[in-house]
Tab-separated table of C-alpha atoms in Angstrom:
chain	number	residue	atom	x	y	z
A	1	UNK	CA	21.307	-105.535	135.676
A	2	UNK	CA	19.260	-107.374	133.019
A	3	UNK	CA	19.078	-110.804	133.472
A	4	UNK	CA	17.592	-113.884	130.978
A	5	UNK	CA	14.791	-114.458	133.507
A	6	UNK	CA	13.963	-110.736	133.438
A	7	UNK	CA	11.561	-108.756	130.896
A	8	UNK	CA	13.408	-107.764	128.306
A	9	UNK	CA	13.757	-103.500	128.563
A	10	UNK	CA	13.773	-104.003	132.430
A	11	UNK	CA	17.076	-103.027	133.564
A	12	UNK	CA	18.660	-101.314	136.881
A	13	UNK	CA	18.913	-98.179	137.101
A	14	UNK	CA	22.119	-97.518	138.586
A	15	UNK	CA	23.697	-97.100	134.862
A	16	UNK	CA	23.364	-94.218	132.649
A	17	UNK	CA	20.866	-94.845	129.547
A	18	UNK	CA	23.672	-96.228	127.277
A	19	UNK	CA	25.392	-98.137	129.546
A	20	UNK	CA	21.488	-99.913	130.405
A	21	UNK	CA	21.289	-100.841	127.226
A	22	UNK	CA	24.602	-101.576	126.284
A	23	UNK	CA	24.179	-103.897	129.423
A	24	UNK	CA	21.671	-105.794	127.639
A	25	UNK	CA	23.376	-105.516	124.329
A	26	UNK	CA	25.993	-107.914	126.352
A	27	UNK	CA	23.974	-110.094	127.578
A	28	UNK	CA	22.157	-110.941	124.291
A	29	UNK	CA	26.153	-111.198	122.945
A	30	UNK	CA	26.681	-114.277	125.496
A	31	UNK	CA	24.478	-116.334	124.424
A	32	UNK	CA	26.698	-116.892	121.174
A	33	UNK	CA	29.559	-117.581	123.205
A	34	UNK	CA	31.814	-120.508	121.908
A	35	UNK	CA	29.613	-120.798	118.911
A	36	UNK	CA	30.409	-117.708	116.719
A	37	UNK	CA	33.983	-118.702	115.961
A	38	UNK	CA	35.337	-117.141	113.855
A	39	UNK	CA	32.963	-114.612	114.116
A	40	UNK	CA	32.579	-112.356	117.531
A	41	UNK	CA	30.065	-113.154	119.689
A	42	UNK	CA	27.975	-109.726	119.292
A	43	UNK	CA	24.576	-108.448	120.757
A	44	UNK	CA	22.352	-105.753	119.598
A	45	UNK	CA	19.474	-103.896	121.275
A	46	UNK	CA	16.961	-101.509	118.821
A	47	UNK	CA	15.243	-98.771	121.550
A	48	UNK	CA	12.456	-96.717	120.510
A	49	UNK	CA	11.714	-94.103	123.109
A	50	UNK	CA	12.243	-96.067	126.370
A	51	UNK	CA	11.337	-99.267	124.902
A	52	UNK	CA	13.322	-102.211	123.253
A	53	UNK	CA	11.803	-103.140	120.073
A	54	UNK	CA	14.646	-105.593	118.585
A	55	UNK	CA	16.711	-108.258	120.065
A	56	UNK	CA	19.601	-109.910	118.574
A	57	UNK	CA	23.028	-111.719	118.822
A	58	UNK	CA	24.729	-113.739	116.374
A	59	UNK	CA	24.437	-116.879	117.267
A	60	UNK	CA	27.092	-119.354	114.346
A	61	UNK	CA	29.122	-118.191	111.932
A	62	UNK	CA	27.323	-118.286	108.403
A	63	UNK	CA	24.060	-116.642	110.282
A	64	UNK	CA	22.803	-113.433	110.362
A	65	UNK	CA	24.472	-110.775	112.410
A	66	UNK	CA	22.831	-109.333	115.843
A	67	UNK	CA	21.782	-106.235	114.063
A	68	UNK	CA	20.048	-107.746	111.450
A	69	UNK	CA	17.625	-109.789	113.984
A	70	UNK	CA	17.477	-107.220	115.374
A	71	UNK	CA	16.258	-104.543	113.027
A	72	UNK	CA	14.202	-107.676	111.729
A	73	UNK	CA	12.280	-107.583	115.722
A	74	UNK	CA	11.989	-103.669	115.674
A	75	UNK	CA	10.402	-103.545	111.911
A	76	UNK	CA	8.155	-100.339	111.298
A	77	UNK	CA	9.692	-98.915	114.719
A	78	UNK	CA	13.049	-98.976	113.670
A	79	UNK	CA	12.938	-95.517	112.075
A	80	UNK	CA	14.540	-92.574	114.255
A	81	UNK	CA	14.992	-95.099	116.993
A	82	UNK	CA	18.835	-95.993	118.626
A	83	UNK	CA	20.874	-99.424	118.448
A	84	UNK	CA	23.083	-100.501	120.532
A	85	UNK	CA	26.253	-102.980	118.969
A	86	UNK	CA	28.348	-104.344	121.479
A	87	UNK	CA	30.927	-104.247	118.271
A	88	UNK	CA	31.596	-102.122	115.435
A	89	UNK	CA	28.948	-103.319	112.941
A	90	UNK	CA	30.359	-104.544	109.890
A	91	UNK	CA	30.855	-102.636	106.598
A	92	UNK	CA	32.083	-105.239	104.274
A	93	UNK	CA	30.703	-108.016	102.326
A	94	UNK	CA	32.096	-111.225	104.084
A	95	UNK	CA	29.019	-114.611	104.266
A	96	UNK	CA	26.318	-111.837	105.267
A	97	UNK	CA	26.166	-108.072	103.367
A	98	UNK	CA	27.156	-105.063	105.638
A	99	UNK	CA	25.012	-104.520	108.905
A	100	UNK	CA	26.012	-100.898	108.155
A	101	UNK	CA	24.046	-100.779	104.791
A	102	UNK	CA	20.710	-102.565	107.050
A	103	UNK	CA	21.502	-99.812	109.408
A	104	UNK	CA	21.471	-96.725	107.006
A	105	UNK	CA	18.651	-98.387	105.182
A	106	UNK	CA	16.171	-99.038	108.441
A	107	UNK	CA	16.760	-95.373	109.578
A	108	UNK	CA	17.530	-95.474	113.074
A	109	UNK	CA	18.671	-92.139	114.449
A	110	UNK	CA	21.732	-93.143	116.215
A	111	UNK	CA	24.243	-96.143	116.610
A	112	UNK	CA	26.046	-96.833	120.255
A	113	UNK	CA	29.044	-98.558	120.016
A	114	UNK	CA	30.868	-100.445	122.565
A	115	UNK	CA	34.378	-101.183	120.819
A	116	UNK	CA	35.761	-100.628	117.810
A	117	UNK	CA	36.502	-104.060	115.398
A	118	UNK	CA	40.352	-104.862	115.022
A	119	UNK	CA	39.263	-106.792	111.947
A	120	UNK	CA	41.439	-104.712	109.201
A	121	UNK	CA	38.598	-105.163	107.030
A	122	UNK	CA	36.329	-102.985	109.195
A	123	UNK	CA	38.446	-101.257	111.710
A	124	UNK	CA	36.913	-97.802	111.813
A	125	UNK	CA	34.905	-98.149	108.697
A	126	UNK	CA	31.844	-99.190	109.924
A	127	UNK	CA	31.972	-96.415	112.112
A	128	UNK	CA	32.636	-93.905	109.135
A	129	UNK	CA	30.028	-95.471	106.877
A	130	UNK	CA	27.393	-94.895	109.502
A	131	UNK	CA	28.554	-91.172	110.172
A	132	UNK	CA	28.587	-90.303	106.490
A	133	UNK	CA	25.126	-91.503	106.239
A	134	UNK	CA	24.178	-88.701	108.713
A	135	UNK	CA	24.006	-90.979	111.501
A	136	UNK	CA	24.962	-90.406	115.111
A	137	UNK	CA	27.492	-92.396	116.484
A	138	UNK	CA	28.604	-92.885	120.049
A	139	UNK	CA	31.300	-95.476	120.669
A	140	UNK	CA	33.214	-96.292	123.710
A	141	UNK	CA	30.087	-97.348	126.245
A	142	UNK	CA	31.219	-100.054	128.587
A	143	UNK	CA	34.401	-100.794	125.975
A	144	UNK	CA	35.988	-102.536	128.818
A	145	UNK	CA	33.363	-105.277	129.095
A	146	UNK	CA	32.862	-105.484	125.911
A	147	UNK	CA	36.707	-106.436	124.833
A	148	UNK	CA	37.073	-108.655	127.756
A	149	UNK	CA	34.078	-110.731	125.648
A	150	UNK	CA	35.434	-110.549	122.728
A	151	UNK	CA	39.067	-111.723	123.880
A	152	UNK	CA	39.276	-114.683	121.427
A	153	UNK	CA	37.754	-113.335	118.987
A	154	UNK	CA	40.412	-110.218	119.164
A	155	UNK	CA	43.273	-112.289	119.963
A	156	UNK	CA	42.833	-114.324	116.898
A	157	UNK	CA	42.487	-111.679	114.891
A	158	UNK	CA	45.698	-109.904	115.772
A	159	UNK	CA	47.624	-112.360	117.215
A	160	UNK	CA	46.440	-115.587	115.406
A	161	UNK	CA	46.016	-117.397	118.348
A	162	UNK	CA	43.495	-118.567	120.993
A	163	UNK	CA	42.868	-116.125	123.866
A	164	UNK	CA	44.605	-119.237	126.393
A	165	UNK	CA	42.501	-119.291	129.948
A	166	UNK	CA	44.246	-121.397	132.620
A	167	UNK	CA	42.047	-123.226	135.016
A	168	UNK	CA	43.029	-125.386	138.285
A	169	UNK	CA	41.753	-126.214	141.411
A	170	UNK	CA	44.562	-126.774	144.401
A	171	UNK	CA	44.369	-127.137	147.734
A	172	UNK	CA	45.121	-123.943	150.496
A	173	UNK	CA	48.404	-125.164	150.418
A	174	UNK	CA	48.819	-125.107	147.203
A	175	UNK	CA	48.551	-128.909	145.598
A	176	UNK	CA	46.312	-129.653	142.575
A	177	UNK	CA	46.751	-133.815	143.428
A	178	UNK	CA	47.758	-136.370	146.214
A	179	UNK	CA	50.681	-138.169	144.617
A	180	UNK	CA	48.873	-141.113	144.386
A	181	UNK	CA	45.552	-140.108	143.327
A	182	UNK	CA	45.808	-138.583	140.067
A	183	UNK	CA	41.792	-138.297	139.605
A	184	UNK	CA	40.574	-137.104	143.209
A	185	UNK	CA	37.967	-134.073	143.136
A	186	UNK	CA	39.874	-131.030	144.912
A	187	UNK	CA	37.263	-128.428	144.658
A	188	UNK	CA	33.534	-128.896	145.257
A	189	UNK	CA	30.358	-129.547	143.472
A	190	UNK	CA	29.624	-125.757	142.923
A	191	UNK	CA	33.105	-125.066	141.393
A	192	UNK	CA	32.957	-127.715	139.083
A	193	UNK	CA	29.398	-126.490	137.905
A	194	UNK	CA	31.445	-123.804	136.947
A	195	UNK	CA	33.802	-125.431	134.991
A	196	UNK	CA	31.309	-126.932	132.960
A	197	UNK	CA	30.027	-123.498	132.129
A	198	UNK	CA	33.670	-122.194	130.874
A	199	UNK	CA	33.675	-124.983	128.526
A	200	UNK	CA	30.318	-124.418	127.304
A	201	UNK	CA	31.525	-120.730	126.569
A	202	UNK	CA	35.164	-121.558	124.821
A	203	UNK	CA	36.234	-122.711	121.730
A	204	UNK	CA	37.946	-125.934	123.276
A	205	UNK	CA	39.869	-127.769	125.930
A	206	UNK	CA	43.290	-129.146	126.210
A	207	UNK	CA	45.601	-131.185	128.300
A	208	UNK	CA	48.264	-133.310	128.391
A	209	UNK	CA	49.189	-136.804	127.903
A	210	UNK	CA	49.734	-137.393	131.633
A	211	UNK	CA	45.802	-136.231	132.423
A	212	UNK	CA	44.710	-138.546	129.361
A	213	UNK	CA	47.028	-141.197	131.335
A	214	UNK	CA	45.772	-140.558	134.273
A	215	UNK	CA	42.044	-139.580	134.274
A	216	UNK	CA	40.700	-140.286	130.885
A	217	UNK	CA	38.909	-137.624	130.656
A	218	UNK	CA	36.230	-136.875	127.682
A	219	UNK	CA	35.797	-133.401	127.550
A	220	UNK	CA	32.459	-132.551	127.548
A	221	UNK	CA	29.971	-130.348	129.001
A	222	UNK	CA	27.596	-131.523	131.622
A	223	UNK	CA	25.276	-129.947	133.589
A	224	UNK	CA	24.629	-127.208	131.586
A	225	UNK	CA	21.013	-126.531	129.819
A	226	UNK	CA	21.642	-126.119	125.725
A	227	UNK	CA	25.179	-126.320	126.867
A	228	UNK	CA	27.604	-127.230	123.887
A	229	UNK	CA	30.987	-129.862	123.581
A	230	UNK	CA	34.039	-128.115	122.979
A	231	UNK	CA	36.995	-129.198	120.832
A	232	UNK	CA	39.182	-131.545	122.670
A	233	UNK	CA	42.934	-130.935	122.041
A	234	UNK	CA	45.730	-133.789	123.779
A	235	UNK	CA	49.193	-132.035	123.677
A	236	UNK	CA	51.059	-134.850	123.648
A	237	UNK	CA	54.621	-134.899	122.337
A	238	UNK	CA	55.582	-138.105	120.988
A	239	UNK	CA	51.894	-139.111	120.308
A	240	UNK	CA	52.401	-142.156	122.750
A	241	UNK	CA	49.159	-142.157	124.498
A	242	UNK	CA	47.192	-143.716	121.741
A	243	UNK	CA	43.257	-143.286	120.651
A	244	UNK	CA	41.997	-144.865	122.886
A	245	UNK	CA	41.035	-142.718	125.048
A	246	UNK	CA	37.147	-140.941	126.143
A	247	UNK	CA	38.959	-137.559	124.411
A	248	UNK	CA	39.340	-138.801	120.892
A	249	UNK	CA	36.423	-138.106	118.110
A	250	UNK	CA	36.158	-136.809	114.847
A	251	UNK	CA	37.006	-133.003	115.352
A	252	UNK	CA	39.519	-133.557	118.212
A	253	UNK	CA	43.054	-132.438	117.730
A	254	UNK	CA	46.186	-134.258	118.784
A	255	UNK	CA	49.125	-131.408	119.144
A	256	UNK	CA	52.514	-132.996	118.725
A	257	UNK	CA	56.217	-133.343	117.560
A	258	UNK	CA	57.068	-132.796	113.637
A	259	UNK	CA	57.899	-136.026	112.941
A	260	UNK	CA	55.631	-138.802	114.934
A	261	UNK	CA	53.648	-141.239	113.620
A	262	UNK	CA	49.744	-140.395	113.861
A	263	UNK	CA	48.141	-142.082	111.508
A	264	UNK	CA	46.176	-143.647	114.027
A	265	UNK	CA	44.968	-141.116	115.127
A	266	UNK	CA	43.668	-139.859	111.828
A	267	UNK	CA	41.547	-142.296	110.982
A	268	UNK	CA	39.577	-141.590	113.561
A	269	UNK	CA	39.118	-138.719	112.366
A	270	UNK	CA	41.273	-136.325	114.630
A	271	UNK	CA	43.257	-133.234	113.156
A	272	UNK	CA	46.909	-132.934	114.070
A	273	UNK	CA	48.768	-129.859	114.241
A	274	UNK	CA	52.603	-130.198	114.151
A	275	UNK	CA	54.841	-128.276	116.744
A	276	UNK	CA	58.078	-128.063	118.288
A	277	UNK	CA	56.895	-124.995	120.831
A	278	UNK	CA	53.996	-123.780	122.510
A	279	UNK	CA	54.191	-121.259	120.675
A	280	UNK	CA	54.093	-122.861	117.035
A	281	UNK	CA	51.395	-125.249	118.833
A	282	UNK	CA	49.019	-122.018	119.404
A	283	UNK	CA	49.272	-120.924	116.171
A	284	UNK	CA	48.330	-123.908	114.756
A	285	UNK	CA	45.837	-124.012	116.590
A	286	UNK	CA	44.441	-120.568	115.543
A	287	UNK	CA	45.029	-122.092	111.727
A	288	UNK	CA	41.644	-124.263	112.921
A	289	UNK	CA	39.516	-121.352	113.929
A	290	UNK	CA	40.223	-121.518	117.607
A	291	UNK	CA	39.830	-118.369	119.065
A	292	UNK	CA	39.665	-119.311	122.728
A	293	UNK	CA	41.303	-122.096	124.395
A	294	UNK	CA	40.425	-124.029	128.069
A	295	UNK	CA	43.880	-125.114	130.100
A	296	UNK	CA	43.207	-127.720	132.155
A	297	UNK	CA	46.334	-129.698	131.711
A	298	UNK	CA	48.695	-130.573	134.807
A	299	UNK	CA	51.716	-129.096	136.096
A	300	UNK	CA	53.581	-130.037	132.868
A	301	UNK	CA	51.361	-128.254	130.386
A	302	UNK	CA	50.545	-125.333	132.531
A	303	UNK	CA	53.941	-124.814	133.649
A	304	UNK	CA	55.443	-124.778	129.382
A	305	UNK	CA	52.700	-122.421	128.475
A	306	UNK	CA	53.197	-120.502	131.203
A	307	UNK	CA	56.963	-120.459	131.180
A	308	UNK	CA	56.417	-119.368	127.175
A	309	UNK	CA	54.284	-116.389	127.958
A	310	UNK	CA	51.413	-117.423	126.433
A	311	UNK	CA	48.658	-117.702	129.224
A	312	UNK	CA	46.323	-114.794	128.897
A	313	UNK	CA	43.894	-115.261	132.078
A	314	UNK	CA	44.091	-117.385	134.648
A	315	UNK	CA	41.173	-119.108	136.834
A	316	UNK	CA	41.947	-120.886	140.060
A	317	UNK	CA	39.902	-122.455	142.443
A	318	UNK	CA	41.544	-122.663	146.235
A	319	UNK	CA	39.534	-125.233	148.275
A	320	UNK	CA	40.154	-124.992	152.126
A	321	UNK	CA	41.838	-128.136	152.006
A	322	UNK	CA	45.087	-129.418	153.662
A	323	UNK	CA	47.192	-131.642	151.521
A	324	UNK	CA	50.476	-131.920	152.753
A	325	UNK	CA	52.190	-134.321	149.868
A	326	UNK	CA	50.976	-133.555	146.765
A	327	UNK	CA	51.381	-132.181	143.249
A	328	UNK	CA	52.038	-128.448	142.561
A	329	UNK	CA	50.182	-126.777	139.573
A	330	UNK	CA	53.459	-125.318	138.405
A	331	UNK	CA	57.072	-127.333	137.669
A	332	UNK	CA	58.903	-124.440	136.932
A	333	UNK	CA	57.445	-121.493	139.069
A	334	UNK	CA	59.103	-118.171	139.516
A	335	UNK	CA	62.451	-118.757	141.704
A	336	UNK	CA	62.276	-114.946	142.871
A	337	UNK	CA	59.315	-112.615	144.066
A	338	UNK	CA	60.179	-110.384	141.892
A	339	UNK	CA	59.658	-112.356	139.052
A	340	UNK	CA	56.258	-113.649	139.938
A	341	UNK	CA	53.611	-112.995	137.411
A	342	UNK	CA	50.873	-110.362	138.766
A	343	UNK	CA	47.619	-110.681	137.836
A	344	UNK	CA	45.399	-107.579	137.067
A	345	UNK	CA	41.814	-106.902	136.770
A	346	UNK	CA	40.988	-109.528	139.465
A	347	UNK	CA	38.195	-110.958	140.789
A	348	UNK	CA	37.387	-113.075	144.112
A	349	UNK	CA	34.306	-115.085	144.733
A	350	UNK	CA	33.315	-117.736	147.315
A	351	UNK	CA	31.758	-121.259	145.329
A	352	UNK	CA	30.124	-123.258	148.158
A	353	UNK	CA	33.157	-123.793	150.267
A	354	UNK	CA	35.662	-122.629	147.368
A	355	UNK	CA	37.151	-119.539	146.494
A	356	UNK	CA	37.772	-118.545	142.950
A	357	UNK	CA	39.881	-115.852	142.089
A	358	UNK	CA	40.113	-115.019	138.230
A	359	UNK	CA	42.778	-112.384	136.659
A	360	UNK	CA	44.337	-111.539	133.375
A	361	UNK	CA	48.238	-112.062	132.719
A	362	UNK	CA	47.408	-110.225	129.213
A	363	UNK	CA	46.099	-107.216	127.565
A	364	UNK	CA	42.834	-107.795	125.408
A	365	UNK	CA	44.107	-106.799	122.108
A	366	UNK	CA	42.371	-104.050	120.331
A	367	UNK	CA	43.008	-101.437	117.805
């Protein structure tokens, strides 16, 4: 599988042409993770014979699209050759023209598609643009992978709301604190590099008043190389906790009750969003151009969203730890097996001495 470190057109060969490609189509798309919003993150691969001759992803909203630096890398070799979109290139005029119209015009032969756009605006008619140009057009090559990327993006669009991941580290037996330690590391060093990655990737990062009591936590990313801050967001109800705290810049946002008083709070700068659910919250929320949003609130905030139905995925590290006394991460967990939550699509991977097992509570939306 193509890596950053490797040559770019080297890829494994265990895939079928497309999916090669499409492979590195999705790796290019990463790198515009958490800094495309509102726009996908989107990669874009131009292959002449068995050669790549244009790179691209979009990398901010307002820039040009992945198939337009990419057509701009292949140039002269673009003619009769095949690009690979992780999504549905665009066919209307939005900040950018159409990348179908650069597509017709270069004259590449065909067009691979991963997955369709649920943007109304294109939704098919990208697809039917490039076909009534005389263009062949494959879509549906590693789809799956290529959703699962695009999960804020899509949930925003049809939903209006972040794509919400839960994260928490607890214990083997199942506690995320010691009672009296609200701060203590649960997981290791390698886990929480992880972390740090996630927030580098997502829109922002939320939790509660009783984390911002208890931690003070800022919300950054460290560790990462080029890494990038997400947008802190404090759901806390009656707006008690004050801003004070490392969480609270220009840009943060403080989610609370209709009818507190926050103008404190916004003269620093920070955006509040009104809400008397989690529900309302989220939306709100996707009224700011969130498309993906971080958990890592404690048992309280977890345990509302949760209880609401509005966690998509859910990321938990289990450290072989024994607790004993201790914090759950849920208040208000199922009383019944049968009414436990099952996760699908999941993964399992050891972190140093942690496990982390990642699964969706959701379906991606598409078309």
């Amino acid at each position: 599988m193509y890596t950053e470190n490797a040559p770019p057109g080297r890829v494994a060969a265990a895939l079928s042409t497309d999916e090669r490609w499409m492979t590195l189509a999705l790796d290019l798309a990463a790198r515009g993770l958490g800094r495309t919003t509102p726009n996908p993150p989107v990669g874009c691969v131009i292959v002449q014979g068995e050669e790549a001759v244009g790179l691209g992803f979009h990398p901010r909203s307002g820039e040009p699209h992945a198939e337009i630096f990419a057509l701009r890398g292949a140039g002269a070799r673009a003619p009769g050759a095949t690009a690979y979109v992780t999504l549905e290139p665009c066919s209307h005029h939005g900040r950018t023209p159409p990348c179908t119209d650069a597509l017709i015009t270069s004259g590449v032969r065909r067009v691979v598609v991963a997955a369709l756009d649920p943007n109304p605006a294109v939704a098919g008619c990208g697809v039917q643009a490039l076909r009534g140009a005389g263009i062949d057009v494959t879509v549906g090559v590693l789809e799956e992978r290529a959703t699962r990327q695009q999960a804020g993006f899509r949930s925003l669009i049809v939903r209006g709301r972040p794509w919400v991941v839960a994260k928490y580290a607890m214990t083997l037996d199942g506690k995320v604190a010691a009672r009296d330690e609200g701060n203590g590391a649960v997981s290791g060093a390698a886990a929480r590099a992880r972390a740090m990655t996630w927030r580098n990737t997502l829109d922002a990062v939320a939790v509660g008043s009783g984390t911002l009591h208890s931690d003070d936590p800022a919300l950054t990313t460290r560790g990462v190389p080029g890494g990038r801050d997400p947008r802190p967001v404090v759901f806390d109800r009656r707006a008690r906790s004050g801003p004070q705290g490392r969480a609270w810049r220009p840009g943060s946002v403080l989610v609370t009750a209709p009818d507190t008083d926050t103008s404190a709070f916004e003269a620093l700068g920070v955006t509040v969003v009104r809400a008397a659910t989690p529900l309302e919250a989220l939306t709100g929320l996707g009224c700011l151009s969130i498309s993906s949003l971080l958990l890592e609130g404690g048992p309280t905030l977890l345990s509302a969203v949760l209880d609401a139905g509005l966690v998509d995925e859910v990321r938990v590290f289990i450290a072989p730890k024994l607790l004993g006394r201790g914090l759950s991460p849920l208040t208000s967990p199922a009383r019944r097996m049968h009414e436990a939550q099952q996760l699908r699509d999941v993964t399992v991977e050891t972190l140093g001495p942690d496990v982390l097992v990642i699964g969706l509570l959701s379906d991606i939306p598409c078309l």
